[in-house]
Amino acid sequence: AGHLVVVDAMRTGGAAGTIRHVDLTADGPLDTLTGFVSTHAFGLAEALALAGALGRLPARVTVVGIEASSFASGAALSAPVAAAVPE
């Protein structure tokens, strides 16, 4: 694929439900993702770095994140996050 779009929950310190778009092509290198916290043991920056090392990173990568209010296992969507999902 020529363009990878990653959609996930994130925690950057913003208000719950805030949507953030990061175009790594325009916004800079992978360290643009510094401070993102993921529920996955292997973070997004590490996965993209591995893809680059393997020669499999698409020319364009866009991250769309919705600021979460909780990453507790089994937690339901908060009202602000649920309201942001359609966007």
Short mmCIF file of N, CA and C in Angstrom, two decimals:
data_model
loop_
_atom_site.label_atom_id
_atom_site.label_comp_id
_atom_site.label_asym_id
_atom_site.label_seq_id
_atom_site.Cartn_x
_atom_site.Cartn_y
_atom_site.Cartn_z
N ALA A 1 0.85 -1.19 0.00
CA ALA A 1 0.00 0.00 0.00
C ALA A 1 0.88 1.24 0.00
N GLY A 2 0.41 2.27 -0.65
CA GLY A 2 1.16 3.51 -0.70
C GLY A 2 0.85 4.45 0.44
N HIS A 3 -0.29 4.22 1.14
CA HIS A 3 -0.69 5.11 2.23
C HIS A 3 -1.27 4.27 3.36
N LEU A 4 -0.66 4.36 4.51
CA LEU A 4 -1.12 3.66 5.71
C LEU A 4 -1.85 4.65 6.60
N VAL A 5 -3.08 4.31 7.03
CA VAL A 5 -3.83 5.12 7.98
C VAL A 5 -4.04 4.27 9.23
N VAL A 6 -3.56 4.77 10.36
CA VAL A 6 -3.69 4.08 11.63
C VAL A 6 -4.71 4.85 12.47
N VAL A 7 -5.74 4.15 12.95
CA VAL A 7 -6.77 4.76 13.80
C VAL A 7 -6.74 4.03 15.14
N ASP A 8 -6.58 4.79 16.22
CA ASP A 8 -6.48 4.14 17.53
C ASP A 8 -6.78 5.16 18.62
N ALA A 9 -6.99 4.64 19.82
CA ALA A 9 -7.09 5.50 20.99
C ALA A 9 -5.69 5.98 21.33
N MET A 10 -5.60 7.13 21.99
CA MET A 10 -4.29 7.66 22.35
C MET A 10 -4.40 8.43 23.65
N ARG A 11 -3.26 8.70 24.24
CA ARG A 11 -3.20 9.55 25.42
C ARG A 11 -2.02 10.49 25.25
N THR A 12 -2.33 11.76 25.06
CA THR A 12 -1.27 12.77 24.92
C THR A 12 -1.42 13.90 25.93
N GLY A 13 -2.47 13.81 26.77
CA GLY A 13 -2.71 14.86 27.75
C GLY A 13 -3.83 15.80 27.35
N GLY A 14 -4.40 15.60 26.16
CA GLY A 14 -5.51 16.44 25.71
C GLY A 14 -6.82 16.00 26.34
N ALA A 15 -7.86 16.74 26.07
CA ALA A 15 -9.19 16.42 26.59
C ALA A 15 -9.72 15.16 25.91
N ALA A 16 -10.43 14.34 26.68
CA ALA A 16 -11.04 13.12 26.12
C ALA A 16 -11.93 13.50 24.95
N GLY A 17 -11.83 12.73 23.88
CA GLY A 17 -12.61 12.98 22.68
C GLY A 17 -11.91 13.85 21.65
N THR A 18 -10.78 14.43 22.01
CA THR A 18 -10.01 15.23 21.06
C THR A 18 -9.47 14.33 19.97
N ILE A 19 -9.65 14.74 18.72
CA ILE A 19 -9.13 13.96 17.59
C ILE A 19 -7.87 14.63 17.09
N ARG A 20 -6.84 13.84 16.91
CA ARG A 20 -5.56 14.37 16.43
C ARG A 20 -5.16 13.62 15.18
N HIS A 21 -4.78 14.37 14.14
CA HIS A 21 -4.28 13.81 12.89
C HIS A 21 -2.80 14.13 12.80
N VAL A 22 -2.00 13.12 12.59
CA VAL A 22 -0.55 13.31 12.42
C VAL A 22 -0.18 12.69 11.09
N ASP A 23 0.25 13.51 10.15
CA ASP A 23 0.73 13.02 8.85
C ASP A 23 2.23 12.95 8.95
N LEU A 24 2.76 11.75 9.10
CA LEU A 24 4.20 11.61 9.28
C LEU A 24 4.98 12.03 8.05
N THR A 25 4.31 12.07 6.90
CA THR A 25 4.96 12.54 5.68
C THR A 25 5.22 14.04 5.79
N ALA A 26 4.22 14.76 6.30
CA ALA A 26 4.32 16.22 6.38
C ALA A 26 4.86 16.69 7.72
N ASP A 27 4.50 15.98 8.81
CA ASP A 27 4.80 16.46 10.15
C ASP A 27 6.15 16.04 10.68
N GLY A 28 6.80 15.13 9.99
CA GLY A 28 8.14 14.78 10.43
C GLY A 28 8.35 13.32 10.72
N PRO A 29 9.47 13.04 11.36
CA PRO A 29 9.87 11.65 11.61
C PRO A 29 9.03 11.00 12.70
N LEU A 30 9.33 9.74 12.97
CA LEU A 30 8.58 8.97 13.94
C LEU A 30 8.60 9.57 15.33
N ASP A 31 9.62 10.37 15.66
CA ASP A 31 9.63 10.94 17.01
C ASP A 31 8.52 11.95 17.21
N THR A 32 7.76 12.26 16.11
CA THR A 32 6.54 13.05 16.23
C THR A 32 5.57 12.33 17.17
N LEU A 33 5.68 11.00 17.24
CA LEU A 33 4.77 10.20 18.06
C LEU A 33 5.23 10.11 19.51
N THR A 34 6.34 10.72 19.87
CA THR A 34 6.82 10.67 21.24
C THR A 34 5.74 11.21 22.17
N GLY A 35 5.48 10.49 23.22
CA GLY A 35 4.46 10.89 24.18
C GLY A 35 3.14 10.18 23.97
N PHE A 36 2.95 9.55 22.82
CA PHE A 36 1.74 8.76 22.60
C PHE A 36 1.85 7.53 23.50
N VAL A 37 0.78 7.20 24.16
CA VAL A 37 0.75 5.99 24.97
C VAL A 37 -0.28 5.06 24.37
N SER A 38 0.09 3.82 24.20
CA SER A 38 -0.78 2.84 23.58
C SER A 38 -1.05 1.71 24.56
N THR A 39 -2.16 1.03 24.37
CA THR A 39 -2.47 -0.13 25.19
C THR A 39 -1.71 -1.36 24.71
N HIS A 40 -1.01 -1.24 23.61
CA HIS A 40 -0.29 -2.36 23.03
C HIS A 40 1.13 -2.39 23.59
N ALA A 41 1.66 -3.60 23.81
CA ALA A 41 3.01 -3.72 24.36
C ALA A 41 4.05 -3.18 23.39
N PHE A 42 3.79 -3.31 22.11
CA PHE A 42 4.69 -2.84 21.07
C PHE A 42 4.06 -1.57 20.52
N GLY A 43 4.65 -0.42 20.80
CA GLY A 43 4.05 0.86 20.44
C GLY A 43 4.06 1.14 18.94
N LEU A 44 3.28 2.12 18.55
CA LEU A 44 3.16 2.48 17.14
C LEU A 44 4.49 2.95 16.56
N ALA A 45 5.21 3.78 17.30
CA ALA A 45 6.50 4.27 16.79
C ALA A 45 7.45 3.11 16.54
N GLU A 46 7.45 2.11 17.44
CA GLU A 46 8.32 0.95 17.26
C GLU A 46 7.89 0.11 16.06
N ALA A 47 6.58 -0.06 15.89
CA ALA A 47 6.07 -0.84 14.75
C ALA A 47 6.44 -0.16 13.43
N LEU A 48 6.31 1.16 13.38
CA LEU A 48 6.65 1.88 12.14
C LEU A 48 8.16 1.87 11.89
N ALA A 49 8.94 1.95 12.97
CA ALA A 49 10.40 1.87 12.81
C ALA A 49 10.80 0.49 12.28
N LEU A 50 10.15 -0.55 12.79
CA LEU A 50 10.44 -1.89 12.30
C LEU A 50 10.05 -2.03 10.83
N ALA A 51 8.89 -1.50 10.46
CA ALA A 51 8.46 -1.54 9.05
C ALA A 51 9.49 -0.83 8.17
N GLY A 52 10.01 0.30 8.64
CA GLY A 52 11.04 1.02 7.88
C GLY A 52 12.31 0.21 7.74
N ALA A 53 12.72 -0.43 8.84
CA ALA A 53 13.94 -1.24 8.80
C ALA A 53 13.79 -2.43 7.86
N LEU A 54 12.57 -2.93 7.72
CA LEU A 54 12.31 -4.07 6.84
C LEU A 54 11.99 -3.64 5.41
N GLY A 55 12.02 -2.32 5.16
CA GLY A 55 11.71 -1.82 3.83
C GLY A 55 10.24 -1.94 3.47
N ARG A 56 9.35 -1.96 4.46
CA ARG A 56 7.93 -2.16 4.22
C ARG A 56 7.08 -0.94 4.61
N LEU A 57 7.71 0.16 5.00
CA LEU A 57 6.97 1.35 5.40
C LEU A 57 6.43 2.07 4.17
N PRO A 58 5.11 2.31 4.10
CA PRO A 58 4.56 3.02 2.95
C PRO A 58 5.12 4.43 2.84
N ALA A 59 4.99 5.02 1.68
CA ALA A 59 5.49 6.37 1.44
C ALA A 59 4.77 7.40 2.30
N ARG A 60 3.50 7.13 2.63
CA ARG A 60 2.71 8.07 3.42
C ARG A 60 2.08 7.32 4.60
N VAL A 61 2.21 7.92 5.79
CA VAL A 61 1.63 7.34 7.01
C VAL A 61 0.87 8.44 7.73
N THR A 62 -0.40 8.19 8.01
CA THR A 62 -1.23 9.13 8.75
C THR A 62 -1.77 8.43 9.99
N VAL A 63 -1.66 9.09 11.13
CA VAL A 63 -2.19 8.57 12.38
C VAL A 63 -3.39 9.43 12.76
N VAL A 64 -4.52 8.78 13.01
CA VAL A 64 -5.72 9.46 13.50
C VAL A 64 -5.99 8.88 14.87
N GLY A 65 -5.88 9.71 15.89
CA GLY A 65 -6.08 9.23 17.26
C GLY A 65 -7.20 9.98 17.94
N ILE A 66 -7.96 9.27 18.75
CA ILE A 66 -8.97 9.89 19.59
C ILE A 66 -8.46 9.81 21.02
N GLU A 67 -8.36 10.95 21.65
CA GLU A 67 -7.88 11.02 23.03
C GLU A 67 -8.85 10.25 23.93
N ALA A 68 -8.33 9.26 24.63
CA ALA A 68 -9.15 8.43 25.51
C ALA A 68 -9.16 9.00 26.92
N SER A 69 -10.18 8.63 27.67
CA SER A 69 -10.22 9.05 29.07
C SER A 69 -9.77 7.92 29.99
N SER A 70 -9.84 6.67 29.51
CA SER A 70 -9.42 5.53 30.32
C SER A 70 -8.92 4.42 29.42
N PHE A 71 -7.86 3.76 29.88
CA PHE A 71 -7.35 2.59 29.19
C PHE A 71 -7.54 1.34 30.04
N ALA A 72 -8.44 1.41 31.01
CA ALA A 72 -8.70 0.27 31.88
C ALA A 72 -9.31 -0.87 31.06
N SER A 73 -8.89 -2.07 31.36
CA SER A 73 -9.40 -3.24 30.65
C SER A 73 -10.91 -3.34 30.81
N GLY A 74 -11.63 -3.43 29.69
CA GLY A 74 -13.08 -3.57 29.71
C GLY A 74 -13.85 -2.28 29.90
N ALA A 75 -13.16 -1.16 29.98
CA ALA A 75 -13.84 0.12 30.19
C ALA A 75 -14.67 0.48 28.96
N ALA A 76 -15.85 1.00 29.21
CA ALA A 76 -16.71 1.48 28.13
C ALA A 76 -16.21 2.81 27.61
N LEU A 77 -16.65 3.20 26.42
CA LEU A 77 -16.29 4.51 25.89
C LEU A 77 -16.88 5.59 26.77
N SER A 78 -16.10 6.62 27.05
CA SER A 78 -16.63 7.76 27.78
C SER A 78 -17.53 8.56 26.84
N ALA A 79 -18.39 9.39 27.38
CA ALA A 79 -19.29 10.20 26.56
C ALA A 79 -18.53 11.07 25.55
N PRO A 80 -17.43 11.76 25.95
CA PRO A 80 -16.70 12.58 24.97
C PRO A 80 -16.09 11.76 23.83
N VAL A 81 -15.59 10.57 24.15
CA VAL A 81 -14.99 9.72 23.12
C VAL A 81 -16.07 9.19 22.19
N ALA A 82 -17.18 8.72 22.74
CA ALA A 82 -18.29 8.23 21.92
C ALA A 82 -18.81 9.31 20.99
N ALA A 83 -18.84 10.55 21.45
CA ALA A 83 -19.31 11.67 20.63
C ALA A 83 -18.32 11.95 19.49
N ALA A 84 -17.03 11.69 19.69
CA ALA A 84 -16.01 11.97 18.68
C ALA A 84 -15.91 10.88 17.62
N VAL A 85 -16.35 9.68 17.92
CA VAL A 85 -16.19 8.54 17.00
C VAL A 85 -16.76 8.81 15.61
N PRO A 86 -17.98 9.36 15.45
CA PRO A 86 -18.50 9.58 14.09
C PRO A 86 -17.61 10.49 13.23
N GLU A 87 -16.96 11.47 13.87
CA GLU A 87 -16.07 12.35 13.11
C GLU A 87 -14.90 11.59 12.57
#
